[in-house]
Coordinates of C-alpha atoms and ligand atoms in Angstrom, one line a residue:
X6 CA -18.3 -17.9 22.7
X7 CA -21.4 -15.6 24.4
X8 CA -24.6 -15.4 22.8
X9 CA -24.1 -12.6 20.2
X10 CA -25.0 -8.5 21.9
X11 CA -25.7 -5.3 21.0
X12 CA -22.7 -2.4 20.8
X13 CA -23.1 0.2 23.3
X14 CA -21.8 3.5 24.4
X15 CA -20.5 4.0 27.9
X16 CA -21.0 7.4 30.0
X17 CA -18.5 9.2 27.4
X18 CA -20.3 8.1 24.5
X19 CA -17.4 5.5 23.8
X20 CA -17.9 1.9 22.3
X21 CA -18.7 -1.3 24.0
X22 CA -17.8 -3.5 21.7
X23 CA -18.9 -7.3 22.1
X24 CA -16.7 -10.4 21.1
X25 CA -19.5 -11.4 19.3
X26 CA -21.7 -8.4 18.1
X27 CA -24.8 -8.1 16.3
X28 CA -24.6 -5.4 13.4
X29 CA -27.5 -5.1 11.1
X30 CA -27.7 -4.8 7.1
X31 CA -29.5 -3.3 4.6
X32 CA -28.9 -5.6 1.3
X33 CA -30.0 -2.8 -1.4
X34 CA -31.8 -2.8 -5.0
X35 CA -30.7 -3.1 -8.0
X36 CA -26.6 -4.8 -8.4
X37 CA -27.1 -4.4 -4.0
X38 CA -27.8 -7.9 -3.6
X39 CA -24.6 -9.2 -4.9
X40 CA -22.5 -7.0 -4.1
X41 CA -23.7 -7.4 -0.4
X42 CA -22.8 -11.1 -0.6
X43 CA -19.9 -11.2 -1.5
X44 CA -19.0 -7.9 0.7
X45 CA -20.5 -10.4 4.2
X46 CA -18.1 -13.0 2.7
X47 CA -15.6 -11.3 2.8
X48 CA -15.9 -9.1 6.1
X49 CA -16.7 -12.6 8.0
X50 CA -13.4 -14.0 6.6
X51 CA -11.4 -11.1 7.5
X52 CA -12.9 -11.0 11.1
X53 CA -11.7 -15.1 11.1
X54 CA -8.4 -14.5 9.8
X55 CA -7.6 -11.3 12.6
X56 CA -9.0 -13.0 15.4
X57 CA -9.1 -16.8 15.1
X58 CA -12.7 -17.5 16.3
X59 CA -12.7 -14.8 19.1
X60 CA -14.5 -12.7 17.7
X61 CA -17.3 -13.1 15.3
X62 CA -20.2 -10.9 13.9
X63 CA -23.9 -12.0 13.9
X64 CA -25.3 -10.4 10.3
X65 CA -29.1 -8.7 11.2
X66 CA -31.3 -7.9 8.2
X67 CA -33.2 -4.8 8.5
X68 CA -35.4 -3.8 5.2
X69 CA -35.4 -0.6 2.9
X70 CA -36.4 0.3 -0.4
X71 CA -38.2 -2.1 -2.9
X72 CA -37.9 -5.0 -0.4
X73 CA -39.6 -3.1 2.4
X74 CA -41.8 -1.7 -0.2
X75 CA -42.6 -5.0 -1.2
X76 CA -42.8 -6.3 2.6
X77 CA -45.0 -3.6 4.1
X78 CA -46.0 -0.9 1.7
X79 CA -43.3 1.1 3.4
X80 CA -39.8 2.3 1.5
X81 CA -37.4 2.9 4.8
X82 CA -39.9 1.5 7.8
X83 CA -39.7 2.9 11.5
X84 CA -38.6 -0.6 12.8
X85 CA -35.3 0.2 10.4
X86 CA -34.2 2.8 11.6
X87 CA -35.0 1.8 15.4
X88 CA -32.9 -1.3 14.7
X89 CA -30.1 0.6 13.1
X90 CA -29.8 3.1 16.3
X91 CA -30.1 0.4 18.7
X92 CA -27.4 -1.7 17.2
X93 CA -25.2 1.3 17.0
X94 CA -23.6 0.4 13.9
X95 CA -25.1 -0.2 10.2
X96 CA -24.0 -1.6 7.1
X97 CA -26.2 -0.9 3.6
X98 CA -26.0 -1.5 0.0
X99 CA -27.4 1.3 -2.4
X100 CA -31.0 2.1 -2.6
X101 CA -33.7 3.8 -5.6
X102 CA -34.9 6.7 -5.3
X103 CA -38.8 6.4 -5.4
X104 CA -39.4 8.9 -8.2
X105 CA -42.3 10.9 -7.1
X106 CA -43.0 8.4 -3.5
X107 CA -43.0 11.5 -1.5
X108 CA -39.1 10.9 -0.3
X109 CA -36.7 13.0 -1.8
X110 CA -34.0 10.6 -1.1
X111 CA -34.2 7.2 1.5
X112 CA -30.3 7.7 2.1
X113 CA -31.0 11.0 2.7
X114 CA -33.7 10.2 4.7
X115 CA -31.7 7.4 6.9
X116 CA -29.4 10.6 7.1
X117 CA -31.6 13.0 8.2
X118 CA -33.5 10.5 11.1
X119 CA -30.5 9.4 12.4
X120 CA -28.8 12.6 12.5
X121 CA -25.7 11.2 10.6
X122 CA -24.0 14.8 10.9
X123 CA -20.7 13.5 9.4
X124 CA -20.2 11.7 5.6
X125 CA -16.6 10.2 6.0
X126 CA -15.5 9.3 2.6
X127 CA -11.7 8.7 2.7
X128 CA -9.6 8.6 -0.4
X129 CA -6.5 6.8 -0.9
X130 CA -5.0 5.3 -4.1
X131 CA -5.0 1.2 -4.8
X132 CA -2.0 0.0 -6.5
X133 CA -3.0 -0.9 -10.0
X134 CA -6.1 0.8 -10.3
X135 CA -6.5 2.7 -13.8
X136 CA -6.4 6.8 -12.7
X137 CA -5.8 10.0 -14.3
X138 CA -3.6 11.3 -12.2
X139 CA 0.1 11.0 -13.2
X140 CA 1.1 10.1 -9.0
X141 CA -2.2 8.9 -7.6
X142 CA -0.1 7.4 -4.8
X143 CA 0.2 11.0 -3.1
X144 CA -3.8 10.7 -2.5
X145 CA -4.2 10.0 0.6
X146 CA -7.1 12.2 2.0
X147 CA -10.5 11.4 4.3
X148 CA -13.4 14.0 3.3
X149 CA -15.2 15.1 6.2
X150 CA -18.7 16.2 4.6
X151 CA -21.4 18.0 6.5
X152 CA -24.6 15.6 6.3
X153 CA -27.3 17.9 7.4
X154 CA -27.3 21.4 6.3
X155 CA -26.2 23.7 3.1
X156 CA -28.3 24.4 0.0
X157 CA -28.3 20.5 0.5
X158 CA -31.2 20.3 2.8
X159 CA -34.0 20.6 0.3
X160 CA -35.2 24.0 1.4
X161 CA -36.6 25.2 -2.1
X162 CA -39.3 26.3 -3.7
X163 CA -40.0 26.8 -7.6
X164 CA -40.2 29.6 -9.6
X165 CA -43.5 31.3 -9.4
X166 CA -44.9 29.3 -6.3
X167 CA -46.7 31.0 -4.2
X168 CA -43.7 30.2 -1.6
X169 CA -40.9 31.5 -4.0
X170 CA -43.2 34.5 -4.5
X171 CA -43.5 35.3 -0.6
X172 CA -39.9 35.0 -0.2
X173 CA -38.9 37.3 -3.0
X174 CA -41.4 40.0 -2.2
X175 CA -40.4 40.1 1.6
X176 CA -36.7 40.1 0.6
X177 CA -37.6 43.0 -1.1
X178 CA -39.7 44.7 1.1
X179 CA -38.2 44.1 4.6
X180 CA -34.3 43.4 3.4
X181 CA -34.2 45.6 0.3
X182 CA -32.9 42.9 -1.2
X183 CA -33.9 42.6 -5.3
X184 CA -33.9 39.0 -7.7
X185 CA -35.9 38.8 -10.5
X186 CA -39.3 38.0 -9.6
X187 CA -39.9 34.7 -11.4
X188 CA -36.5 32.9 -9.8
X189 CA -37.0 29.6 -8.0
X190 CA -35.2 30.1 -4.2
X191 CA -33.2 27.9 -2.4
X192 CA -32.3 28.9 1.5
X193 CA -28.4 27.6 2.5
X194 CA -28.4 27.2 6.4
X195 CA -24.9 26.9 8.3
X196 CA -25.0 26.9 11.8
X197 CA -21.9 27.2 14.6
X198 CA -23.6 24.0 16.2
X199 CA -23.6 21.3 12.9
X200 CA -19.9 23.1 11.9
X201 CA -18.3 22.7 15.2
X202 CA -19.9 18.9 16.1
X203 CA -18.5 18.2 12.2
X204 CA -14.9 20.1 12.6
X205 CA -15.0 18.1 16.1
X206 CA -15.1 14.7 14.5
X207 CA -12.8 15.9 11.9
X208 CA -9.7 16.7 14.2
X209 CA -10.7 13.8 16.6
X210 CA -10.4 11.7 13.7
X211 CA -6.9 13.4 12.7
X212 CA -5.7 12.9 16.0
X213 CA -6.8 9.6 16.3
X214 CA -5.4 8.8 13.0
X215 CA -1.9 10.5 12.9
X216 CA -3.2 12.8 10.6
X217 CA -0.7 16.0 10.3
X218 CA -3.6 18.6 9.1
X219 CA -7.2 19.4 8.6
X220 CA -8.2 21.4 5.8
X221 CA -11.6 23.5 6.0
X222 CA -12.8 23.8 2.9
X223 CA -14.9 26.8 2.2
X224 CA -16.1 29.5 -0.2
X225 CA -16.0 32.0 2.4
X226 CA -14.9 35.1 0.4
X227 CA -17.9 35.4 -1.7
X228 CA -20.3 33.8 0.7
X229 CA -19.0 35.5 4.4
X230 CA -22.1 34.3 6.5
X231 CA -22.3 30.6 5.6
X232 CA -18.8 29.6 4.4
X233 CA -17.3 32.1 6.1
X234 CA -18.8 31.3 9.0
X235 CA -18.2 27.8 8.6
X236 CA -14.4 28.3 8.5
X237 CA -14.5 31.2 11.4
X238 CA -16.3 28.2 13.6
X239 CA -13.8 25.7 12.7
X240 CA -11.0 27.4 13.8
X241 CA -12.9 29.0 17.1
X242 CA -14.0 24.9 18.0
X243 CA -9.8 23.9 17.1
X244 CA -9.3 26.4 19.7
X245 CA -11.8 25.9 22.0
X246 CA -11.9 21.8 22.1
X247 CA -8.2 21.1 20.6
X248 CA -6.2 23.7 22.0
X249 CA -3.6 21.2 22.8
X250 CA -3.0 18.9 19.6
X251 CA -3.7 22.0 17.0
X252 CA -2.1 24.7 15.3
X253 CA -2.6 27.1 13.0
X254 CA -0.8 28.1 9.7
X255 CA 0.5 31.6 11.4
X256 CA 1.8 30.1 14.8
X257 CA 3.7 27.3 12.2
X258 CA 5.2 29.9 10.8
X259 CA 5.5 32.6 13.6
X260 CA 6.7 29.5 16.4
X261 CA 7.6 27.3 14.6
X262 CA 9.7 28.4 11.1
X263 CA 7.2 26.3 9.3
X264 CA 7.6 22.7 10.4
X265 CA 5.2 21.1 11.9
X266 CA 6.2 19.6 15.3
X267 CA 5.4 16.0 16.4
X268 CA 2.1 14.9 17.5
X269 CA 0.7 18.6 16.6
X270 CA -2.3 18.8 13.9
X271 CA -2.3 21.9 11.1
X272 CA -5.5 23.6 11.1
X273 CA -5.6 25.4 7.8
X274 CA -8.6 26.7 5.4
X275 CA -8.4 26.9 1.7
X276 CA -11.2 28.6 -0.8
X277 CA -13.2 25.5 -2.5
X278 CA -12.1 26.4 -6.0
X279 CA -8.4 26.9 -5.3
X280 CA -8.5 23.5 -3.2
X281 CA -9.8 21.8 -6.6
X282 CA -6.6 23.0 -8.0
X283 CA -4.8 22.1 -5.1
X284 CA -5.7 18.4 -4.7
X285 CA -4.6 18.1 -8.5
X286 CA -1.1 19.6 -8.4
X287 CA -0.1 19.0 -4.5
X288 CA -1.9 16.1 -3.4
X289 CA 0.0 14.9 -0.9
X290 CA -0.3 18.5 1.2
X291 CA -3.9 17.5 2.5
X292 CA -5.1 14.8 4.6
X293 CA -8.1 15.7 6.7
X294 CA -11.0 18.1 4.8
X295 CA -13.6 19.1 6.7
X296 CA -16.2 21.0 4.3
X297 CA -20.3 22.2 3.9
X298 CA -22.7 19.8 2.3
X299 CA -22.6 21.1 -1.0
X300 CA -18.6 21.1 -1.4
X301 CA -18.1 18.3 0.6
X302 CA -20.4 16.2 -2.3
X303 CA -18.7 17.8 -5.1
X304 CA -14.9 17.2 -3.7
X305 CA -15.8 13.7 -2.7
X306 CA -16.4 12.5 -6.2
X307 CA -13.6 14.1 -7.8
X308 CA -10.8 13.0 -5.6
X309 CA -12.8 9.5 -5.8
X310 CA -12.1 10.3 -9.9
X311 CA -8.5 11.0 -9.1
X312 CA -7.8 7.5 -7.5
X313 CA -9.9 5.5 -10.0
X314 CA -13.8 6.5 -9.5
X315 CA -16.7 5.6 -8.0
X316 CA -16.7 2.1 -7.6
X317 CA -13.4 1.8 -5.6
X318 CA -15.1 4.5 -2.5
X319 CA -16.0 3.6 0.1
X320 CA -18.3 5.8 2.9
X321 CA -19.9 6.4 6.5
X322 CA -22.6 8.2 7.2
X323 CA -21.9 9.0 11.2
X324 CA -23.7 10.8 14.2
X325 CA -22.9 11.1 17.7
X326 CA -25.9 8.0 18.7
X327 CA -25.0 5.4 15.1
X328 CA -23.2 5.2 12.1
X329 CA -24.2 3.4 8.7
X330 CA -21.3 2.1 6.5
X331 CA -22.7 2.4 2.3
X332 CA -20.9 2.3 -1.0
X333 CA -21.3 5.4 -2.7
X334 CA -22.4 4.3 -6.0
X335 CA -25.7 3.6 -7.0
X336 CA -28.0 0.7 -7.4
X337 CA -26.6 0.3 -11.2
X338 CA -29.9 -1.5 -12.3
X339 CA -28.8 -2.7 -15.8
X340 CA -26.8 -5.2 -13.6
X341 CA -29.2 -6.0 -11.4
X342 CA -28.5 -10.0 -10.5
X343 CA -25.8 -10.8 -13.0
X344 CA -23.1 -11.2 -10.3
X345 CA -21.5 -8.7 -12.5
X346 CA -20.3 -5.4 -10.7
X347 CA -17.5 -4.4 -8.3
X348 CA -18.5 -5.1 -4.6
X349 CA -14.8 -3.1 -3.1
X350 CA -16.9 0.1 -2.8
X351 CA -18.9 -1.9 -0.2
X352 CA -16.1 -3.9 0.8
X353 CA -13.9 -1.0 1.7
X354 CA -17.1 0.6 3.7
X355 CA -16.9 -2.9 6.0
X356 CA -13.6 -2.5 6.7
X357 CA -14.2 1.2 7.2
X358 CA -16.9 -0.5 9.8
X359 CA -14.6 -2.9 11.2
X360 CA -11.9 0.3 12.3
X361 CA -15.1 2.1 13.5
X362 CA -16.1 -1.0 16.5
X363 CA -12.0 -0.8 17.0
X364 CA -11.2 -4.2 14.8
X365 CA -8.5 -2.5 13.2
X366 CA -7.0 -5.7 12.4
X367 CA -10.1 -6.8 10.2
X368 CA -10.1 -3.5 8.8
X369 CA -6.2 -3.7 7.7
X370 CA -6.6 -7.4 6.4
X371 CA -9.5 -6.6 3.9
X372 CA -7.7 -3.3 2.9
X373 CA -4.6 -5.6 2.1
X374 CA -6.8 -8.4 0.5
X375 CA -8.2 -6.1 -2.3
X376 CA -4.9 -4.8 -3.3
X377 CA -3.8 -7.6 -3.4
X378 CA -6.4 -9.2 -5.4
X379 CA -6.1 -5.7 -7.6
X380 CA -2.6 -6.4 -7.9
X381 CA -3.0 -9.4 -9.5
X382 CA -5.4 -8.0 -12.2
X383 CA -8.2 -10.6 -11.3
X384 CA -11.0 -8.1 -11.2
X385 CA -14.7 -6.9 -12.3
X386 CA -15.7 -5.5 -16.0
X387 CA -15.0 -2.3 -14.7
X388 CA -11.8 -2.8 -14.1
X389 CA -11.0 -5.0 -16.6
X390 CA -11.6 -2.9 -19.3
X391 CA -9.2 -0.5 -18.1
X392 CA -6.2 -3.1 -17.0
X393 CA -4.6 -4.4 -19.9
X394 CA -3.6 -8.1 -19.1
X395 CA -6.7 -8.3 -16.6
X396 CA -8.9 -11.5 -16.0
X397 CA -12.1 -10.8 -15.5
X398 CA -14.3 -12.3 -12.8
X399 CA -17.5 -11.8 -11.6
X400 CA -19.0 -10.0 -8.3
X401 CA -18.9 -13.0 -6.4
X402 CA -15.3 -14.5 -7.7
X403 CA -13.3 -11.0 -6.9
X404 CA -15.3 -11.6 -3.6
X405 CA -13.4 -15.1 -3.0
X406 CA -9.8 -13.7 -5.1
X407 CA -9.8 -11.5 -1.9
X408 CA -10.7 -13.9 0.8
X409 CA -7.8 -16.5 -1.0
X410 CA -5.5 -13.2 -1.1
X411 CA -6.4 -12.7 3.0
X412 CA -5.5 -16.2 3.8
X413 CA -1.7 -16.0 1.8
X414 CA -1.2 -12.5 3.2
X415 CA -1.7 -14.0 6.8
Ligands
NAP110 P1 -25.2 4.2 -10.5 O1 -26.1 3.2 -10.0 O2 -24.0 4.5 -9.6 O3 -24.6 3.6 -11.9 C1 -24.0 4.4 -12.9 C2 -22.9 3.6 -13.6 O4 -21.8 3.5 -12.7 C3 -23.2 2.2 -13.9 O5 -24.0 2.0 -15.1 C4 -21.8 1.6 -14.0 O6 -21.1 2.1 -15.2 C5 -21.1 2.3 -12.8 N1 -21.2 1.5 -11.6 C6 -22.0 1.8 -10.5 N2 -21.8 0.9 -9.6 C7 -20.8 0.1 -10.0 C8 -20.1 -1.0 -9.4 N3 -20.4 -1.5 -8.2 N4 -19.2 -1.6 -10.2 C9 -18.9 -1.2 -11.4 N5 -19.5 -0.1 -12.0 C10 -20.4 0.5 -11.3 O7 -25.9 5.5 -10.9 P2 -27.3 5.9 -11.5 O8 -27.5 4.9 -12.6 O9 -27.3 7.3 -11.7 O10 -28.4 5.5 -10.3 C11 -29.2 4.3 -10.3 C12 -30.0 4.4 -9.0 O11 -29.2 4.4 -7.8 C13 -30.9 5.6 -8.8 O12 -32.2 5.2 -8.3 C14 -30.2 6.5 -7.8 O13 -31.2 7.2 -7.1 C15 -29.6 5.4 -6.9 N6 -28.4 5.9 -6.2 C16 -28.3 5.4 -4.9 C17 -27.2 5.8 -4.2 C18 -27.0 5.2 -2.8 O14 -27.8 4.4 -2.4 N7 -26.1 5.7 -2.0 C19 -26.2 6.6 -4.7 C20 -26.4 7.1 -6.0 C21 -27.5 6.7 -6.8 P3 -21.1 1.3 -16.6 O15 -22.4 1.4 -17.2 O16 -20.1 2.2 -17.3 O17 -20.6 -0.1 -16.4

C-alpha cells in the first residue's frame, strides 16, 4: 500500500480520495475520550471488512479544548484548524465551553473559521431503539441547518449597554421604529448568498441521495425579510442551479396531477411551527429540510427526540474547503473516564464521514453493525434502562458488539 496522503479537491472542487488517507481527530473532554476509542475501533474495522486491506485510514491527532489548553495555553490552536482544512476532512468528539475564556463556543468557533456553512444532521429510526413516537420507522429525514448566520451568530448586546442603547435610539430616530428602552437587542442576518450556497448543498445532497423532496423550513409570514427571504432564495437558487431535477408543489400539481415523476426532486416550504406538527403526524412526507440557524437547531433535536434522542445523532459540520464529523451531544462530564456512555452518536458521525470521502461501503457496514448490535439489546446505560431484557455493556464493549456484529453481517 502507498505511504498514507492528504484528500484533495480537483478543479470542480470534487474529492481525491487516497487508498490510504490521512484524516485527523479531535478526541474531546469530558466522556470524549472513550467514546472516540471505541468510535476509531470501529470505523478501522468497518474500513477492513468493506475493502479487505485496500484501503486503510491513517488516524492524525489535532488538539482542542482542555488538552490544548493544557498543551499550549491555547483552547482551539491555529495549527488545528490549519490541519483540519488541509486534510479536508475532520473527525471530533465533544468539547467544554470555557465559561468566561473569551470564546463563546470552540464548536462554534471551529464553525465559524472554517466556514462550515452547512450542519447535516440526518434522522432516521434504529430498530429497537426506545421512542415516543408510535411509527418511528417513517422518520427518515437529513436537517440541512444554516451554520453561520440567524439570531445564532452572537450579534447581541444587553439591556442598558451603551450598544443596546445606541441601537434603540437610532431605531427610533432614523427608522421610527419604537421598543422599550431598557430591552437587550439581538440583530438576525439572512443573506441570498449563505441561503442559496446552503439550499445548494441541500438539493445536491437530495439528488445525490434519491431524495424525492426538500423542505425549506421557515417562519416567513411573520418575519418576511429574513425567513421570508430565506424561502424566496431557496426556490430562486432551485430554479436557477436545479432547474432540471426540481419541481415545485404548483407545477406537481398543475403538470403533473400530483405525483411526483421519476428522478425529479419536490421543492416545497412549510412555516416552522406547522412543520413541528407535521413531522409528528406525517413523518414520512419529508426527507430533505433545509432551514435558518435558529430553526434548523431547534428541529434537529426534536426529530433526534422522535427517533430515540440525543445520543443515537449523529452530525457534519460542512463548507465548501472541509468538513468536521462530531456527535452532537455534549461532553457529559459526570462520565468522564468510566467507559460508560454511548459512543453511536460518534459512530454514526464516522460513517457519516466514511459516505462523505465516497466509502459508502464502510459507511453502510457500521450503519448495519449498530442495529445490529441494537437489535440484540447488548447496549449502554442509556439504553438499557429503556430496553427491557437489555444487557448492559460498557462504552468500549458496545464498541466491540458492533465490530463482532460487522464481521457476521459480512
Ligand atoms: P451533555 O454533555 O450532552 O450531557 C447531558 C446528559 O445527556 C448526560 O448527563 C447524559 O444523560 C446524556 N448523554 C450525553 N451524552 C451521552 C452519551 N454519549 N451516552 C449516553 N448519554 C449521554 O450536556 P451538558 O451536560 O449540557 O453539557 C456538558 C458540556 O458539553 C458543556 O461544557 C457543554 O458546553 C458541552 N457541549 C458540547 C457539545 C459539542 O461539543 N458539540 C454539545 C453540547 C454541549 P444522563 O445523565 O441521563 O445519563
Amino acid at each position: 500500500m502507498q505511504p498514507s496522503a492528504n484528500i484533495k479537491k480537483n478543479d470542480n472542487g470534487l474529492l481525491v480520495v487516497p487508498d490510504h488517507v490521512k484524516i485527523p481527530f479531535i478526541e474531546g473532554d469530558g466522556t470524549g475520550p472513550d467514546i472516540w476509542r471505541a468510535t476509531q475501533a470501529v470505523i478501522d474495522a468497518a474500513v477492513l471488512a468493506a475493502y479487505n486491506g485496500s484501503k486503510k485510514i491513517d488516524w492524525i491527532e489535532v488538539y482542542a479544548g482542555e488538552k490544548a489548553f493544557e498543551k499550549a495555553g491555547n483552547w482551539l490552536p491555529q495549527e488545528t484548524l490549519d490541519t483540519i482544512e488541509e486534510h479536508v476532512a475532520a473527525i471530533k468528539g465533544p468539547l467544554t465551553t470555557p465559561v468566561g475564556k473569551g470564546i463563546r463556543s470552540l464548536n462554534v468557533s471551529i464553525r465559524q473559521k472554517l466556514d462550515l456553512y452547512a450542519c447535516v444532521r440526518p434522522v432516521k429510526y434504529i430498530d429497537q431503539v426506545p421512542s415516543p413516537m408510535k411509527s418511528p420507522e417513517k422518520i427518515d429525514m437529513v436537517v440541512f441547518r444554516e451554520n453561520t448566520e440567524d439570531l445564532y451568530a452572537g450579534i447581541e448586546w444587553p439591556s442598558e449597554s451603551n450598544e443596546a442603547r445606541d441601537i434603540i435610539s437610532f431605531m427610533s430616530q432614523k427608522l421610527g421604529a419604537h421598543v422599550d428602552e431598557h430591552s437587550g437587542i439581538g440583530i438576525k442576518p439572512i443573506s441570498a448568498k449563505n441561503t442559496k450556497r446552503l439550499v445548494s448543498r441541500a438539493i445536491q445532497y437530495a439528488a445525490d441521495n434519491r431524495c424525492p423532496s426538500v423542505t425549506l423550513m421557515h417562519k416567513g409570514n411573520i418575519m418576511k425579510f429574513t425567513e421570508g427571504a430565506f424561502c424566496k432564495w431557496g426556490y430562486e437558487v432551485a430554479a436557477e442551479r436545479f432547474r432540471d431535477i426540481t419541481l415545485t408543489e404548483t407545477e406537481l400539481y398543475d403538470r403533473f396531477n400530483g405525483k411526483l415523476p421519476a428522478g425529479k426532486i419536490l421543492i416545497k416550504d412549510r412555516i416552522a411551527d406547522m412543520l413541528f406538527q407535521q413531522v409528528l403526524l406525517r413523518p414520512d412526507e419529508f426527507s430533505v429540510i433545509a432551514t435558518p440557524n435558529l430553526n434548523g437547531d431547534y428541529i434537529s433535536d426534536a426529530l433526534a427526540a422522535q427517533v430515540g434522542g440525543l445520543g443515537m445523532a449523529p452530525g457534519a459540520n460542512i463548507g465548501d474547503r472541509c468538513a468536521v464529523f462530531e456527535a452532537t451531544h455534549g461532553t457529559a462530564p459526570k462520565y468522564a473516564g468510566l467507559d460508560k456512555v454511548n459512543p453511536s452518536s460518534l459512530i454514526l458521525s464516522g460513517a457519516m464521514m466514511m459516505d462523505y470521502l465516497g466509502w459508502k461501503e464502510a459507511g453502510a457496514i457500521i450503519r448495519a453493525g449498530i442495529q445490529e448490535a441494537v437489535r440484540s439489546k447488548t447496549v449502554t446505560y442509556d439504553l438499557a434502562r429503556q430496553i427491557s431484557g437489555a444487557t448492559e455493556v460498557s462504552c468500549s464493549a458496545f464498541g466491540k458488539a458492533i465490530i463482532e456484529k460487522m464481521k457476521i453481517i459480512q
